[in-house]
PDB file of C-alpha atoms in Angstrom:
ATOM      1  CA  MET A 282     -25.275  12.802  -1.082  1.00  0.00           C
ATOM      2  CA  ARG A 283     -21.911  14.539  -1.292  1.00  0.00           C
ATOM      3  CA  ILE A 284     -18.676  13.830   0.540  1.00  0.00           C
ATOM      4  CA  ALA A 285     -15.760  16.249   0.883  1.00  0.00           C
ATOM      5  CA  ILE A 286     -12.321  14.629   1.082  1.00  0.00           C
ATOM      6  CA  ASP A 287      -9.142  16.242   2.359  1.00  0.00           C
ATOM      7  CA  VAL A 288      -5.805  14.399   2.612  1.00  0.00           C
ATOM      8  CA  THR A 289      -2.345  15.539   3.654  1.00  0.00           C
ATOM      9  CA  LEU A 290       0.604  13.147   3.526  1.00  0.00           C
ATOM     10  CA  ASP A 291       4.208  13.909   4.424  1.00  0.00           C
ATOM     11  CA  TYR A 292       6.617  10.955   4.223  1.00  0.00           C
ATOM     12  CA  GLY A 293      10.393  10.790   4.269  1.00  0.00           C
ATOM     13  CA  PHE A 294      12.836   8.146   3.043  1.00  0.00           C
ATOM     14  CA  PRO A 295      16.633   7.967   2.891  1.00  0.00           C
ATOM     15  CA  ASP A 296      16.849   8.534  -0.867  1.00  0.00           C
ATOM     16  CA  ALA A 297      14.853   9.667  -3.884  1.00  0.00           C
ATOM     17  CA  ARG A 298      12.813   6.800  -5.336  1.00  0.00           C
ATOM     18  CA  VAL A 299       9.758   5.763  -7.320  1.00  0.00           C
ATOM     19  CA  ILE A 300       6.599   5.620  -5.220  1.00  0.00           C
ATOM     20  CA  THR A 301       3.074   4.416  -5.967  1.00  0.00           C
ATOM     21  CA  ALA A 302       0.157   6.411  -4.572  1.00  0.00           C
ATOM     22  CA  VAL A 303      -3.474   5.298  -4.634  1.00  0.00           C
ATOM     23  CA  ILE A 304      -5.467   8.067  -2.986  1.00  0.00           C
ATOM     24  CA  GLU A 305      -7.712   9.631  -5.631  1.00  0.00           C
ATOM     25  CA  ALA A 306     -11.461   8.959  -5.570  1.00  0.00           C
ATOM     26  CA  ALA A 307     -12.232   6.550  -8.381  1.00  0.00           C
ATOM     27  CA  ARG A 308     -14.283   7.630 -11.341  1.00  0.00           C
ATOM     28  CA  THR A 309     -16.501   4.590 -11.322  1.00  0.00           C
ATOM     29  CA  GLU A 310     -20.095   3.450 -11.159  1.00  0.00           C
ATOM     30  CA  GLY A 311     -22.029   4.780  -8.185  1.00  0.00           C
ATOM     31  CA  GLN A 312     -20.018   7.947  -7.640  1.00  0.00           C
ATOM     32  CA  VAL A 313     -19.230  11.128  -9.557  1.00  0.00           C
ATOM     33  CA  VAL A 314     -16.122  13.218  -8.849  1.00  0.00           C
ATOM     34  CA  ILE A 315     -17.451  16.785  -8.920  1.00  0.00           C
ATOM     35  CA  ALA A 316     -14.083  18.431  -8.346  1.00  0.00           C
ATOM     36  CA  ASP A 317     -10.629  17.297  -7.266  1.00  0.00           C
ATOM     37  CA  TYR A 318      -7.105  18.598  -6.794  1.00  0.00           C
ATOM     38  CA  ILE A 319      -3.793  16.881  -6.131  1.00  0.00           C
ATOM     39  CA  ASP A 320      -0.317  18.276  -5.468  1.00  0.00           C
ATOM     40  CA  LEU A 321       2.629  15.899  -5.094  1.00  0.00           C
ATOM     41  CA  GLY A 322       5.293  18.577  -4.905  1.00  0.00           C
ATOM     42  CA  ASP A 323       8.420  18.545  -7.057  1.00  0.00           C
ATOM     43  CA  LEU A 324       8.805  15.340  -9.050  1.00  0.00           C
ATOM     44  CA  VAL A 325      11.136  14.100 -11.762  1.00  0.00           C
ATOM     45  CA  GLN A 326       8.304  12.249 -13.510  1.00  0.00           C
ATOM     46  CA  MET A 327       4.736  11.112 -12.878  1.00  0.00           C
ATOM     47  CA  VAL A 328       2.426   8.718 -14.752  1.00  0.00           C
ATOM     48  CA  ARG A 329      -1.060   7.390 -14.076  1.00  0.00           C
ATOM     49  CA  VAL A 330      -2.091   3.788 -14.748  1.00  0.00           C
ATOM     50  CA  PRO A 331      -5.500   2.133 -14.308  1.00  0.00           C
ATOM     51  CA  GLY A 332      -6.191   0.350 -11.035  1.00  0.00           C
ATOM     52  CA  ASP A 333      -7.163  -3.312 -10.702  1.00  0.00           C
ATOM     53  CA  SER A 334     -10.418  -4.197 -12.487  1.00  0.00           C
ATOM     54  CA  ASP A 335     -10.147  -0.711 -14.027  1.00  0.00           C
ATOM     55  CA  VAL A 336     -11.333   0.886 -10.774  1.00  0.00           C
ATOM     56  CA  GLY A 337      -9.410   3.994  -9.761  1.00  0.00           C
ATOM     57  CA  THR A 338      -5.924   5.118 -10.711  1.00  0.00           C
ATOM     58  CA  ARG A 339      -2.406   4.376  -9.530  1.00  0.00           C
ATOM     59  CA  ILE A 340       0.063   7.243  -9.593  1.00  0.00           C
ATOM     60  CA  LEU A 341       3.685   6.254 -10.161  1.00  0.00           C
ATOM     61  CA  ALA A 342       6.029   9.105  -9.325  1.00  0.00           C
ATOM     62  CA  GLN A 343       9.798   9.526  -9.353  1.00  0.00           C
ATOM     63  CA  THR A 344      10.594  11.754  -6.376  1.00  0.00           C
ATOM     64  CA  MET A 345      13.191  14.488  -6.637  1.00  0.00           C
ATOM     65  CA  TRP A 346      13.992  14.582  -2.925  1.00  0.00           C
ATOM     66  CA  PRO A 347      13.948  11.908  -0.205  1.00  0.00           C
ATOM     67  CA  ARG A 348      10.593  13.237   0.921  1.00  0.00           C
ATOM     68  CA  LEU A 349       7.066  13.129  -0.455  1.00  0.00           C
ATOM     69  CA  MET A 350       4.489  15.774   0.450  1.00  0.00           C
ATOM     70  CA  VAL A 351       1.000  15.216  -0.954  1.00  0.00           C
ATOM     71  CA  ARG A 352      -2.132  17.321  -0.718  1.00  0.00           C
ATOM     72  CA  TYR A 353      -5.364  15.910  -2.150  1.00  0.00           C
ATOM     73  CA  SER A 354      -8.917  17.196  -1.968  1.00  0.00           C
ATOM     74  CA  ALA A 355     -12.129  16.217  -3.739  1.00  0.00           C
ATOM     75  CA  THR A 356     -15.877  16.545  -3.680  1.00  0.00           C
ATOM     76  CA  VAL A 357     -17.731  13.390  -4.673  1.00  0.00           C
ATOM     77  CA  GLU A 358     -21.424  12.873  -5.362  1.00  0.00           C
ATOM     78  CA  LEU A 359     -22.612   9.402  -4.355  1.00  0.00           C
ATOM     79  CA  THR A 360     -25.243   7.934  -6.676  1.00  0.00           C
ATOM     80  CA  ARG A 361     -24.891   4.307  -5.590  1.00  0.00           C
ATOM     81  CA  GLU A 362     -28.100   2.306  -5.309  1.00  0.00           C
ATOM     82  CA  VAL A 363     -27.934  -0.147  -2.438  1.00  0.00           C
ATOM     83  CA  ALA A 364     -29.641  -3.483  -3.035  1.00  0.00           C
ATOM     84  CA  ASP A 365     -31.383  -5.646  -0.467  1.00  0.00           C
ATOM     85  CA  LEU A 366     -28.374  -7.900   0.000  1.00  0.00           C
ATOM     86  CA  GLY A 367     -30.295 -10.653   1.727  1.00  0.00           C
ATOM     87  CA  ALA A 368     -32.535 -11.116  -1.299  1.00  0.00           C
ATOM     88  CA  LEU A 369     -29.697 -11.587  -3.811  1.00  0.00           C
ATOM     89  CA  GLN A 370     -28.583 -14.956  -5.133  1.00  0.00           C
ATOM     90  CA  ALA A 371     -25.056 -16.165  -5.842  1.00  0.00           C
ATOM     91  CA  ASP A 372     -24.082 -16.620  -9.484  1.00  0.00           C
ATOM     92  CA  ALA A 373     -23.094 -20.052 -10.730  1.00  0.00           C
ATOM     93  CA  LEU A 374     -19.340 -20.480 -11.113  1.00  0.00           C
ATOM     94  CA  ILE A 375     -19.679 -21.146 -14.831  1.00  0.00           C
ATOM     95  CA  ALA A 376     -21.514 -17.832 -15.277  1.00  0.00           C
ATOM     96  CA  LEU A 377     -18.853 -15.630 -13.641  1.00  0.00           C
ATOM     97  CA  PRO A 378     -17.052 -13.088 -15.872  1.00  0.00           C
ATOM     98  CA  GLY A 379     -13.352 -13.645 -16.362  1.00  0.00           C
ATOM     99  CA  ASP A 380     -12.342 -10.514 -14.444  1.00  0.00           C
ATOM    100  CA  VAL A 381     -14.357 -11.692 -11.415  1.00  0.00           C
ATOM    101  CA  LEU A 382     -12.786 -15.154 -11.119  1.00  0.00           C
ATOM    102  CA  PRO A 383      -9.525 -13.961  -9.456  1.00  0.00           C
ATOM    103  CA  TYR A 384     -11.572 -12.837  -6.466  1.00  0.00           C
ATOM    104  CA  LEU A 385     -12.407 -16.455  -5.656  1.00  0.00           C
ATOM    105  CA  ARG A 386      -8.766 -17.441  -5.247  1.00  0.00           C
ATOM    106  CA  ALA A 387      -6.314 -17.265  -2.389  1.00  0.00           C
ATOM    107  CA  SER A 388      -4.115 -14.180  -2.171  1.00  0.00           C
ATOM    108  CA  ARG A 389      -1.291 -12.942   0.030  1.00  0.00           C
ATOM    109  CA  TYR A 390      -3.422 -12.092   3.078  1.00  0.00           C
ATOM    110  CA  VAL A 391      -6.659 -13.941   2.285  1.00  0.00           C
ATOM    111  CA  GLN A 392      -6.624 -17.762   2.457  1.00  0.00           C
ATOM    112  CA  PRO A 393     -10.134 -19.116   1.759  1.00  0.00           C
ATOM    113  CA  GLU A 394      -8.852 -22.683   1.498  1.00  0.00           C
ATOM    114  CA  LEU A 395      -8.237 -22.672   5.276  1.00  0.00           C
ATOM    115  CA  PHE A 396     -11.845 -21.879   6.193  1.00  0.00           C
ATOM    116  CA  GLY A 397     -13.815 -24.530   4.272  1.00  0.00           C
ATOM    117  CA  GLY A 398     -14.696 -26.629   7.297  1.00  0.00           C
ATOM    118  CA  PHE A 399     -15.568 -23.627   9.429  1.00  0.00           C
ATOM    119  CA  VAL A 400     -17.987 -22.035   6.945  1.00  0.00           C
ATOM    120  CA  ALA A 401     -19.616 -25.391   6.215  1.00  0.00           C
ATOM    121  CA  SER A 402     -20.562 -25.797   9.885  1.00  0.00           C
ATOM    122  CA  GLU A 403     -21.034 -22.181  10.966  1.00  0.00           C
ATOM    123  CA  PHE A 404     -23.211 -21.078   8.028  1.00  0.00           C
ATOM    124  CA  ALA A 405     -24.937 -24.321   7.063  1.00  0.00           C
ATOM    125  CA  GLY A 406     -28.171 -23.833   5.156  1.00  0.00           C
ATOM    126  CA  ARG A 407     -27.428 -20.261   4.085  1.00  0.00           C
ATOM    127  CA  SER A 408     -26.678 -19.087   0.559  1.00  0.00           C
ATOM    128  CA  GLY A 409     -26.265 -15.957  -1.558  1.00  0.00           C
ATOM    129  CA  GLY A 410     -26.756 -12.587   0.063  1.00  0.00           C
ATOM    130  CA  ASP A 411     -28.230 -14.139   3.199  1.00  0.00           C
ATOM    131  CA  LEU A 412     -24.955 -16.016   3.666  1.00  0.00           C
ATOM    132  CA  VAL A 413     -22.915 -12.842   3.105  1.00  0.00           C
ATOM    133  CA  LEU A 414     -24.954 -10.994   5.740  1.00  0.00           C
ATOM    134  CA  ALA A 415     -24.410 -13.842   8.183  1.00  0.00           C
ATOM    135  CA  ILE A 416     -20.649 -13.656   7.557  1.00  0.00           C
ATOM    136  CA  ARG A 417     -20.684  -9.876   7.989  1.00  0.00           C
ATOM    137  CA  ASP A 418     -22.508 -10.208  11.300  1.00  0.00           C
ATOM    138  CA  PHE A 419     -20.156 -12.959  12.458  1.00  0.00           C
ATOM    139  CA  VAL A 420     -17.037 -10.900  11.707  1.00  0.00           C
ATOM    140  CA  GLN A 421     -18.473  -7.794  13.344  1.00  0.00           C
ATOM    141  CA  GLY A 422     -19.471  -9.740  16.447  1.00  0.00           C
ATOM    142  CA  ALA A 423     -16.368 -11.897  16.741  1.00  0.00           C
ATOM    143  CA  MET A 424     -13.752  -9.186  16.177  1.00  0.00           C
ATOM    144  CA  SER A 425     -12.749  -6.286  18.423  1.00  0.00           C
ATOM    145  CA  TYR A 426     -11.529  -3.113  16.719  1.00  0.00           C
ATOM    146  CA  MET A 427      -8.086  -2.553  18.247  1.00  0.00           C
ATOM    147  CA  PRO A 428      -5.668  -0.101  16.585  1.00  0.00           C
ATOM    148  CA  GLY A 429      -2.107  -1.397  16.812  1.00  0.00           C
ATOM    149  CA  SER A 430      -3.171  -5.013  17.344  1.00  0.00           C
ATOM    150  CA  SER A 431      -2.102  -6.049  13.824  1.00  0.00           C
ATOM    151  CA  ASN A 432       0.458  -5.016  11.245  1.00  0.00           C
ATOM    152  CA  GLY A 433       1.003  -4.949   7.505  1.00  0.00           C
ATOM    153  CA  ASN A 434       1.718  -8.682   7.406  1.00  0.00           C
ATOM    154  CA  THR A 435      -1.298  -9.922   9.376  1.00  0.00           C
ATOM    155  CA  THR A 436      -3.350 -12.491   7.457  1.00  0.00           C
ATOM    156  CA  ALA A 437      -7.034 -13.380   7.622  1.00  0.00           C
ATOM    157  CA  LEU A 438      -6.196 -16.586   9.508  1.00  0.00           C
ATOM    158  CA  GLU A 439      -4.206 -14.647  12.113  1.00  0.00           C
ATOM    159  CA  SER A 440      -7.078 -12.192  12.540  1.00  0.00           C
ATOM    160  CA  PHE A 441      -9.512 -15.098  12.922  1.00  0.00           C
ATOM    161  CA  ALA A 442      -7.335 -16.534  15.687  1.00  0.00           C
ATOM    162  CA  ALA A 443      -6.691 -13.215  17.456  1.00  0.00           C
ATOM    163  CA  ARG A 444     -10.274 -11.931  17.107  1.00  0.00           C
ATOM    164  CA  GLU A 445      -9.013  -8.345  16.934  1.00  0.00           C
ATOM    165  CA  GLY A 446      -7.653  -5.951  14.354  1.00  0.00           C
ATOM    166  CA  VAL A 447      -8.402  -2.862  12.282  1.00  0.00           C
ATOM    167  CA  CYS A 448     -10.512  -2.309   9.169  1.00  0.00           C
ATOM    168  CA  ARG A 449      -8.158  -4.138   6.784  1.00  0.00           C
ATOM    169  CA  ASP A 450      -8.285  -7.196   9.065  1.00  0.00           C
ATOM    170  CA  TYR A 451     -12.091  -7.143   9.080  1.00  0.00           C
ATOM    171  CA  ALA A 452     -12.076  -6.881   5.279  1.00  0.00           C
ATOM    172  CA  HIS A 453      -9.548  -9.710   4.912  1.00  0.00           C
ATOM    173  CA  LEU A 454     -11.494 -12.064   7.165  1.00  0.00           C
ATOM    174  CA  THR A 455     -14.777 -11.221   5.449  1.00  0.00           C
ATOM    175  CA  CYS A 456     -13.258 -11.892   2.025  1.00  0.00           C
ATOM    176  CA  ALA A 457     -11.686 -15.162   3.188  1.00  0.00           C
ATOM    177  CA  LEU A 458     -14.983 -16.507   4.572  1.00  0.00           C
ATOM    178  CA  VAL A 459     -17.035 -15.365   1.574  1.00  0.00           C
ATOM    179  CA  ARG A 460     -14.550 -16.841  -0.929  1.00  0.00           C
ATOM    180  CA  ALA A 461     -14.515 -20.081   1.074  1.00  0.00           C
ATOM    181  CA  CYS A 462     -18.262 -20.281   0.333  1.00  0.00           C
ATOM    182  CA  GLY A 463     -17.674 -19.969  -3.424  1.00  0.00           C
ATOM    183  CA  ILE A 464     -18.725 -16.314  -3.721  1.00  0.00           C
ATOM    184  CA  PRO A 465     -16.234 -13.795  -5.203  1.00  0.00           C
ATOM    185  CA  ALA A 466     -15.089 -11.145  -2.739  1.00  0.00           C
ATOM    186  CA  ARG A 467     -12.529  -8.381  -3.001  1.00  0.00           C
ATOM    187  CA  CYS A 468     -11.045  -5.674  -0.781  1.00  0.00           C
ATOM    188  CA  VAL A 469     -11.902  -2.034  -1.360  1.00  0.00           C
ATOM    189  CA  ALA A 470      -9.998   1.072  -0.258  1.00  0.00           C
ATOM    190  CA  ALA A 471     -12.473   3.831   0.486  1.00  0.00           C
ATOM    191  CA  TYR A 472     -13.169   7.137   2.146  1.00  0.00           C
ATOM    192  CA  GLY A 473     -15.993   6.992   4.686  1.00  0.00           C
ATOM    193  CA  PRO A 474     -17.207   9.757   7.005  1.00  0.00           C
ATOM    194  CA  GLY A 475     -18.275   7.086   9.492  1.00  0.00           C
ATOM    195  CA  ALA A 476     -14.795   5.587   9.883  1.00  0.00           C
ATOM    196  CA  VAL A 477     -13.328   6.201  13.342  1.00  0.00           C
ATOM    197  CA  PRO A 478     -10.548   7.151  13.545  1.00  0.00           C
ATOM    198  CA  GLN A 479     -10.579   8.940  10.209  1.00  0.00           C
ATOM    199  CA  ASP A 480      -8.137   7.248   7.855  1.00  0.00           C
ATOM    200  CA  PHE A 481      -8.046   5.307   4.614  1.00  0.00           C
ATOM    201  CA  HIS A 482     -10.828   2.770   5.203  1.00  0.00           C
ATOM    202  CA  ALA A 483     -10.936  -0.841   3.995  1.00  0.00           C
ATOM    203  CA  VAL A 484     -14.126  -2.811   3.357  1.00  0.00           C
ATOM    204  CA  ALA A 485     -15.193  -5.871   1.387  1.00  0.00           C
ATOM    205  CA  GLU A 486     -17.174  -6.115  -1.830  1.00  0.00           C
ATOM    206  CA  VAL A 487     -19.031  -9.257  -2.926  1.00  0.00           C
ATOM    207  CA  TRP A 488     -20.293 -10.419  -6.323  1.00  0.00           C
ATOM    208  CA  LEU A 489     -23.984 -11.376  -6.365  1.00  0.00           C
ATOM    209  CA  GLU A 490     -26.490 -11.470  -9.239  1.00  0.00           C
ATOM    210  CA  GLY A 491     -24.084  -9.951 -11.740  1.00  0.00           C
ATOM    211  CA  GLY A 492     -22.804  -7.019  -9.707  1.00  0.00           C
ATOM    212  CA  TRP A 493     -20.542  -5.874  -6.882  1.00  0.00           C
ATOM    213  CA  HIS A 494     -21.976  -4.928  -3.487  1.00  0.00           C
ATOM    214  CA  LEU A 495     -20.101  -3.200  -0.651  1.00  0.00           C
ATOM    215  CA  VAL A 496     -19.978  -4.766   2.824  1.00  0.00           C
ATOM    216  CA  ASP A 497     -18.401  -3.060   5.846  1.00  0.00           C
ATOM    217  CA  SER A 498     -17.985  -5.643   8.602  1.00  0.00           C
ATOM    218  CA  THR A 499     -16.721  -3.005  11.048  1.00  0.00           C
ATOM    219  CA  GLY A 500     -20.235  -1.557  11.048  1.00  0.00           C
ATOM    220  CA  MET A 501     -18.820   1.954  10.712  1.00  0.00           C
ATOM    221  CA  CYS A 502     -19.989   2.868   7.215  1.00  0.00           C
ATOM    222  CA  ARG A 503     -23.044   2.172   5.083  1.00  0.00           C
ATOM    223  CA  PRO A 504     -22.550   1.115   1.448  1.00  0.00           C
ATOM    224  CA  ASP A 505     -24.181   4.335   0.234  1.00  0.00           C
ATOM    225  CA  GLY A 506     -21.773   6.427   2.318  1.00  0.00           C
ATOM    226  CA  LEU A 507     -18.463   5.189   0.943  1.00  0.00           C
ATOM    227  CA  VAL A 508     -16.255   6.667  -1.772  1.00  0.00           C
ATOM    228  CA  LYS A 509     -14.262   3.982  -3.572  1.00  0.00           C
ATOM    229  CA  ILE A 510     -10.562   4.562  -4.197  1.00  0.00           C
ATOM    230  CA  ALA A 511      -9.361   1.164  -5.427  1.00  0.00           C
ATOM    231  CA  VAL A 512     -10.150  -2.547  -5.396  1.00  0.00           C
ATOM    232  CA  GLY A 513      -7.987  -5.665  -5.226  1.00  0.00           C
ATOM    233  CA  ARG A 514      -7.514  -9.164  -3.898  1.00  0.00           C
ATOM    234  CA  ASP A 515      -6.307  -7.890  -0.521  1.00  0.00           C
ATOM    235  CA  ALA A 516      -4.549  -4.948   1.142  1.00  0.00           C
ATOM    236  CA  ALA A 517      -1.408  -5.448  -0.947  1.00  0.00           C
ATOM    237  CA  ASP A 518      -3.390  -4.386  -4.039  1.00  0.00           C
ATOM    238  CA  ILE A 519      -5.045  -1.325  -2.507  1.00  0.00           C
ATOM    239  CA  ALA A 520      -2.267   0.220  -0.383  1.00  0.00           C
ATOM    240  CA  PHE A 521      -2.534   4.026  -0.477  1.00  0.00           C
ATOM    241  CA  LEU A 522       1.262   4.410  -0.608  1.00  0.00           C
ATOM    242  CA  ASP A 523       4.027   2.034  -1.657  1.00  0.00           C
ATOM    243  CA  ALA A 524       7.463   3.539  -1.239  1.00  0.00           C
ATOM    244  CA  GLY A 525       9.546   0.510  -0.321  1.00  0.00           C
ATOM    245  CA  ARG A 526      11.403   0.151   2.950  1.00  0.00           C
ATOM    246  CA  ASP A 527      12.764   2.697   5.423  1.00  0.00           C
ATOM    247  CA  VAL A 528       9.782   5.022   5.203  1.00  0.00           C
ATOM    248  CA  GLU A 529       9.115   7.607   7.913  1.00  0.00           C
ATOM    249  CA  MET A 530       5.613   8.997   8.376  1.00  0.00           C
ATOM    250  CA  ILE A 531       5.949  12.665   9.293  1.00  0.00           C
ATOM    251  CA  THR A 532       2.306  13.673   8.836  1.00  0.00           C
ATOM    252  CA  GLN A 533      -0.808  11.812   7.753  1.00  0.00           C
ATOM    253  CA  MET A 534      -4.225  13.420   7.869  1.00  0.00           C
ATOM    254  CA  VAL A 535      -7.378  12.033   6.241  1.00  0.00           C
ATOM    255  CA  SER A 536     -10.793  13.650   6.449  1.00  0.00           C
ATOM    256  CA  ALA A 537     -14.075  12.621   4.796  1.00  0.00           C
ATOM    257  CA  THR A 538     -17.226  14.541   5.704  1.00  0.00           C
ATOM    258  CA  PHE A 539     -20.789  14.783   4.403  1.00  0.00           C
ATOM    259  CA  VAL A 540     -21.543  18.165   2.834  1.00  0.00           C
TER     260      VAL A 540
END
């Protein structure tokens, strides 16, 4: 299965500055970048650094003008094998790799310590992948997808209370509930043809039986139809663009289609 990606970004700010862009399809397990192209216009300097957990790449660029115009396109072959999530078991805490442990802890927008009582009563008797599926179904059923109902500072607890949000809010709440059950969970930035409206999509990824498994609680995209961009503890780690304050979006267009 192949996915064609096309992105155009045009952002302005009051002065030239260093920006961080995370928009390129990751060269990682389960997907092969067949071809890609990126143009960030005129820059003073640009460097690439590995993303969190060595998934994807962060571009740090010193802009020449108080405006950033980006064009990115790629063709990606998806080779990801999707496991029967319900049949997978959770790994014992003592058996978790060191780079997985941070995804059990609280982060800026994900507060698992606040959901202990809720998960204990709501998902009693469930474990492993069966528990994760129950959490996915709960989030999908409890939340309403409402663009504009949240902002860049909305936390998992606020989404739980409001019962509405966008994809990042679904991912945050899923990660908070899964972590509260003692299973590592992280947020993933992705391209998905099923995402409506088309934009940078956010989903969750859980650690079961020694591997990561994608979970989209919005119900928009299947795990075998997502192109990973980056992973992190929450949306702060996977933001597609970090340019500081006083940023004006002039144009933003994201397209991901099956080819």
